[in-house]
């Protein structure tokens, strides 16, 4: 009973230690960066790719929504477009992100990164989580899309 009571108190102190602010400069651990609703897909009959996801972190408690709509080029029917630094958009200026998939028929994973307040979180997307459907005569007729888990956590950080 004593243990039960102190657990409740511990839980209560965790809750109150988590004030509703969107940015805390004293935070020491950057992650995890929590990604939700990750979507990446080439638009059918087009070389353009759409990306969208939400991200939160210990310092970013209000989710930021990030998007991109970029041309993957002629050969892009088999690969998702690259998102270079600054090419993706986010509704929070503290957030930037990138996405790179090698344009080759090998098992090289794609790299996805999210930078919050200058701290880059890195995530590897296995090749099998990017699906290709070959539909017809024109390469633009083919579809390529992310088919892995839509919610995941980024726990690897660097600069
Ligand atoms: C992803 O990152 C790894 C490690 O830095 C690198 O070897 C690989 O070539 C990268 N893949 C792409 C598609 O850039």
mmCIF file of C-alpha atoms and ligand atoms in Angstrom:
data_model
loop_
_atom_site.group_PDB
_atom_site.id
_atom_site.type_symbol
_atom_site.label_atom_id
_atom_site.label_comp_id
_atom_site.label_asym_id
_atom_site.label_seq_id
_atom_site.Cartn_x
_atom_site.Cartn_y
_atom_site.Cartn_z
ATOM 1 C CA UNK A 1 0.000 0.000 0.000
ATOM 2 C CA UNK A 2 2.874 2.285 0.840
ATOM 3 C CA UNK A 3 4.513 1.391 -2.490
ATOM 4 C CA UNK A 4 1.267 2.015 -4.305
ATOM 5 C CA UNK A 5 0.926 5.457 -2.718
ATOM 6 C CA UNK A 6 4.487 6.488 -3.584
ATOM 7 C CA UNK A 7 3.955 5.287 -7.176
ATOM 8 C CA UNK A 8 0.991 7.591 -7.450
ATOM 9 C CA UNK A 9 3.051 10.454 -6.037
ATOM 10 C CA UNK A 10 5.881 9.679 -8.455
ATOM 11 C CA UNK A 11 3.438 9.680 -11.328
ATOM 12 C CA UNK A 12 1.989 12.971 -10.141
ATOM 13 C CA UNK A 13 5.428 14.559 -9.943
ATOM 14 C CA UNK A 14 6.262 13.361 -13.468
ATOM 15 C CA UNK A 15 3.094 14.977 -14.714
ATOM 16 C CA UNK A 16 3.767 18.307 -13.027
ATOM 17 C CA UNK A 17 7.431 18.223 -14.130
ATOM 18 C CA UNK A 18 6.171 18.305 -17.691
ATOM 19 C CA UNK A 19 4.907 21.876 -18.108
ATOM 20 C CA UNK A 20 3.093 22.902 -21.256
ATOM 21 C CA UNK A 21 5.841 24.832 -22.993
ATOM 22 C CA UNK A 22 6.943 24.219 -26.546
ATOM 23 C CA UNK A 23 10.645 24.794 -26.046
ATOM 24 C CA UNK A 24 12.990 24.225 -23.124
ATOM 25 C CA UNK A 25 16.638 25.241 -23.636
ATOM 26 C CA UNK A 26 17.745 23.322 -20.508
ATOM 27 C CA UNK A 27 16.792 19.953 -22.007
ATOM 28 C CA UNK A 28 19.903 17.737 -22.197
ATOM 29 C CA UNK A 29 18.716 14.630 -24.059
ATOM 30 C CA UNK A 30 17.516 15.514 -27.571
ATOM 31 C CA UNK A 31 15.221 12.566 -28.120
ATOM 32 C CA UNK A 32 13.337 10.646 -28.903
ATOM 33 C CA UNK A 33 11.943 12.499 -31.871
ATOM 34 C CA UNK A 34 8.512 10.929 -32.336
ATOM 35 C CA UNK A 35 7.376 10.706 -35.939
ATOM 36 C CA UNK A 36 3.726 10.072 -36.711
ATOM 37 C CA UNK A 37 1.678 9.625 -39.889
ATOM 38 C CA UNK A 38 4.793 9.365 -42.063
ATOM 39 C CA UNK A 39 3.707 9.405 -45.704
ATOM 40 C CA UNK A 40 5.907 9.369 -48.815
ATOM 41 C CA UNK A 41 4.604 8.547 -52.280
ATOM 42 C CA UNK A 42 5.137 9.409 -55.892
ATOM 43 C CA UNK A 43 2.059 10.946 -57.445
ATOM 44 C CA UNK A 44 0.552 8.610 -60.042
ATOM 45 C CA UNK A 45 1.332 9.629 -63.653
ATOM 46 C CA UNK A 46 3.806 12.238 -62.417
ATOM 47 C CA UNK A 47 7.444 12.431 -61.372
ATOM 48 C CA UNK A 48 6.506 14.435 -58.269
ATOM 49 C CA UNK A 49 6.660 12.934 -54.790
ATOM 50 C CA UNK A 50 4.640 13.999 -51.755
ATOM 51 C CA UNK A 51 5.949 13.694 -48.217
ATOM 52 C CA UNK A 52 4.187 14.475 -44.957
ATOM 53 C CA UNK A 53 4.667 13.675 -41.276
ATOM 54 C CA UNK A 54 4.268 15.122 -37.796
ATOM 55 C CA UNK A 55 7.102 15.302 -35.275
ATOM 56 C CA UNK A 56 7.319 15.922 -31.539
ATOM 57 C CA UNK A 57 10.309 15.782 -29.201
ATOM 58 C CA UNK A 58 10.978 16.460 -25.522
ATOM 59 C CA UNK A 59 11.518 20.130 -26.449
ATOM 60 C CA UNK A 60 8.873 20.284 -29.171
ATOM 61 C CA UNK A 61 5.711 19.243 -27.401
ATOM 62 C CA UNK A 62 3.361 20.816 -29.938
ATOM 63 C CA UNK A 63 3.572 18.646 -33.087
ATOM 64 C CA UNK A 64 5.192 20.239 -36.128
ATOM 65 C CA UNK A 65 3.803 19.206 -39.498
ATOM 66 C CA UNK A 66 6.377 18.814 -42.274
ATOM 67 C CA UNK A 67 5.755 18.356 -45.988
ATOM 68 C CA UNK A 68 7.488 18.355 -49.350
ATOM 69 C CA UNK A 69 6.327 18.108 -52.945
ATOM 70 C CA UNK A 70 9.352 17.593 -55.188
ATOM 71 C CA UNK A 71 10.142 16.333 -58.668
ATOM 72 C CA UNK A 72 12.043 13.063 -58.592
ATOM 73 C CA UNK A 73 13.109 13.502 -62.236
ATOM 74 C CA UNK A 74 12.600 11.165 -65.151
ATOM 75 C CA UNK A 75 14.138 8.121 -63.482
ATOM 76 C CA UNK A 76 12.147 8.812 -60.336
ATOM 77 C CA UNK A 77 9.445 6.339 -61.174
ATOM 78 C CA UNK A 78 11.372 3.730 -59.167
ATOM 79 C CA UNK A 79 12.687 5.938 -56.385
ATOM 80 C CA UNK A 80 11.352 8.614 -54.104
ATOM 81 C CA UNK A 81 12.663 12.149 -54.622
ATOM 82 C CA UNK A 82 15.573 13.458 -52.562
ATOM 83 C CA UNK A 83 14.709 16.107 -49.989
ATOM 84 C CA UNK A 84 17.803 18.274 -49.487
ATOM 85 C CA UNK A 85 18.269 20.535 -46.449
ATOM 86 C CA UNK A 86 15.787 23.403 -46.753
ATOM 87 C CA UNK A 87 13.756 21.704 -49.521
ATOM 88 C CA UNK A 88 11.177 20.338 -47.103
ATOM 89 C CA UNK A 89 8.711 22.609 -45.348
ATOM 90 C CA UNK A 90 7.655 22.617 -41.688
ATOM 91 C CA UNK A 91 5.180 24.787 -39.845
ATOM 92 C CA UNK A 92 7.821 25.355 -37.143
ATOM 93 C CA UNK A 93 11.001 27.241 -38.138
ATOM 94 C CA UNK A 94 13.063 25.256 -35.577
ATOM 95 C CA UNK A 95 12.552 22.082 -37.643
ATOM 96 C CA UNK A 96 14.202 20.953 -40.891
ATOM 97 C CA UNK A 97 14.453 17.518 -42.447
ATOM 98 C CA UNK A 98 15.991 15.499 -45.286
ATOM 99 C CA UNK A 99 15.314 12.253 -47.134
ATOM 100 C CA UNK A 100 17.692 10.383 -49.442
ATOM 101 C CA UNK A 101 17.095 7.187 -51.331
ATOM 102 C CA UNK A 102 19.856 5.836 -53.535
ATOM 103 C CA UNK A 103 18.710 5.591 -57.165
ATOM 104 C CA UNK A 104 19.976 2.052 -57.686
ATOM 105 C CA UNK A 105 18.585 -1.458 -57.682
ATOM 106 C CA UNK A 106 20.337 -2.513 -54.502
ATOM 107 C CA UNK A 107 19.514 -2.874 -50.830
ATOM 108 C CA UNK A 108 20.999 0.448 -49.680
ATOM 109 C CA UNK A 109 18.575 1.824 -47.099
ATOM 110 C CA UNK A 110 17.092 5.292 -47.409
ATOM 111 C CA UNK A 111 18.129 7.925 -44.892
ATOM 112 C CA UNK A 112 15.643 10.190 -43.182
ATOM 113 C CA UNK A 113 16.764 12.937 -40.803
ATOM 114 C CA UNK A 114 14.955 15.509 -38.716
ATOM 115 C CA UNK A 115 16.821 18.478 -37.241
ATOM 116 C CA UNK A 116 15.236 20.305 -34.298
ATOM 117 C CA UNK A 117 17.031 23.394 -32.987
ATOM 118 C CA UNK A 118 20.195 22.315 -34.803
ATOM 119 C CA UNK A 119 20.241 18.758 -33.376
ATOM 120 C CA UNK A 120 20.016 16.191 -36.160
ATOM 121 C CA UNK A 121 18.187 12.933 -35.515
ATOM 122 C CA UNK A 122 18.931 10.150 -38.001
ATOM 123 C CA UNK A 123 16.729 7.261 -39.040
ATOM 124 C CA UNK A 124 17.360 4.478 -41.536
ATOM 125 C CA UNK A 125 14.484 3.269 -43.700
ATOM 126 C CA UNK A 126 15.054 -0.297 -44.915
ATOM 127 C CA UNK A 127 14.718 -0.774 -48.658
ATOM 128 C CA UNK A 128 11.865 -3.264 -48.148
ATOM 129 C CA UNK A 129 9.814 -0.452 -46.572
ATOM 130 C CA UNK A 130 9.731 1.346 -49.942
ATOM 131 C CA UNK A 131 7.428 -0.429 -52.372
ATOM 132 C CA UNK A 132 7.345 -0.200 -56.157
ATOM 133 C CA UNK A 133 4.375 -1.160 -58.340
ATOM 134 C CA UNK A 134 5.133 -1.490 -62.039
ATOM 135 C CA UNK A 135 1.900 -0.691 -63.809
ATOM 136 C CA UNK A 136 2.426 -0.112 -67.481
ATOM 137 C CA UNK A 137 4.173 1.357 -70.474
ATOM 138 C CA UNK A 138 5.191 4.778 -69.210
ATOM 139 C CA UNK A 139 7.647 4.987 -66.313
ATOM 140 C CA UNK A 140 5.414 7.687 -64.823
ATOM 141 C CA UNK A 141 2.686 5.067 -64.620
ATOM 142 C CA UNK A 142 4.675 3.179 -61.990
ATOM 143 C CA UNK A 143 4.125 3.868 -58.318
ATOM 144 C CA UNK A 144 6.643 4.061 -55.512
ATOM 145 C CA UNK A 145 5.660 4.661 -51.926
ATOM 146 C CA UNK A 146 6.724 4.214 -48.331
ATOM 147 C CA UNK A 147 5.040 1.096 -46.912
ATOM 148 C CA UNK A 148 6.727 0.804 -43.517
ATOM 149 C CA UNK A 149 5.362 1.766 -40.094
ATOM 150 C CA UNK A 150 3.854 5.248 -40.135
ATOM 151 C CA UNK A 151 4.728 5.959 -36.494
ATOM 152 C CA UNK A 152 8.300 5.492 -35.286
ATOM 153 C CA UNK A 153 10.920 7.079 -33.054
ATOM 154 C CA UNK A 154 14.262 8.610 -33.948
ATOM 155 C CA UNK A 155 16.784 7.781 -31.223
ATOM 156 C CA UNK A 156 20.122 8.348 -33.003
ATOM 157 C CA UNK A 157 21.580 11.847 -32.880
ATOM 158 C CA UNK A 158 24.542 13.657 -34.367
ATOM 159 C CA UNK A 159 25.442 16.976 -35.900
HETATM 160 C C1 LIG B 1 22.702 6.544 -45.697
HETATM 161 O O1 LIG B 1 23.718 6.757 -44.734
HETATM 162 C C2 LIG B 1 24.738 5.774 -44.743
HETATM 163 C C3 LIG B 1 25.658 6.064 -43.587
HETATM 164 O O2 LIG B 1 26.082 7.388 -43.580
HETATM 165 C C4 LIG B 1 25.440 5.801 -46.103
HETATM 166 O O3 LIG B 1 26.424 4.779 -46.144
HETATM 167 C C5 LIG B 1 24.405 5.569 -47.198
HETATM 168 O O4 LIG B 1 25.024 5.685 -48.467
HETATM 169 C C6 LIG B 1 23.289 6.569 -47.086
HETATM 170 N N1 LIG B 1 22.261 6.252 -48.074
HETATM 171 C C7 LIG B 1 21.827 7.169 -48.948
HETATM 172 C C8 LIG B 1 20.759 6.714 -49.838
HETATM 173 O O5 LIG B 1 22.273 8.302 -48.994
#
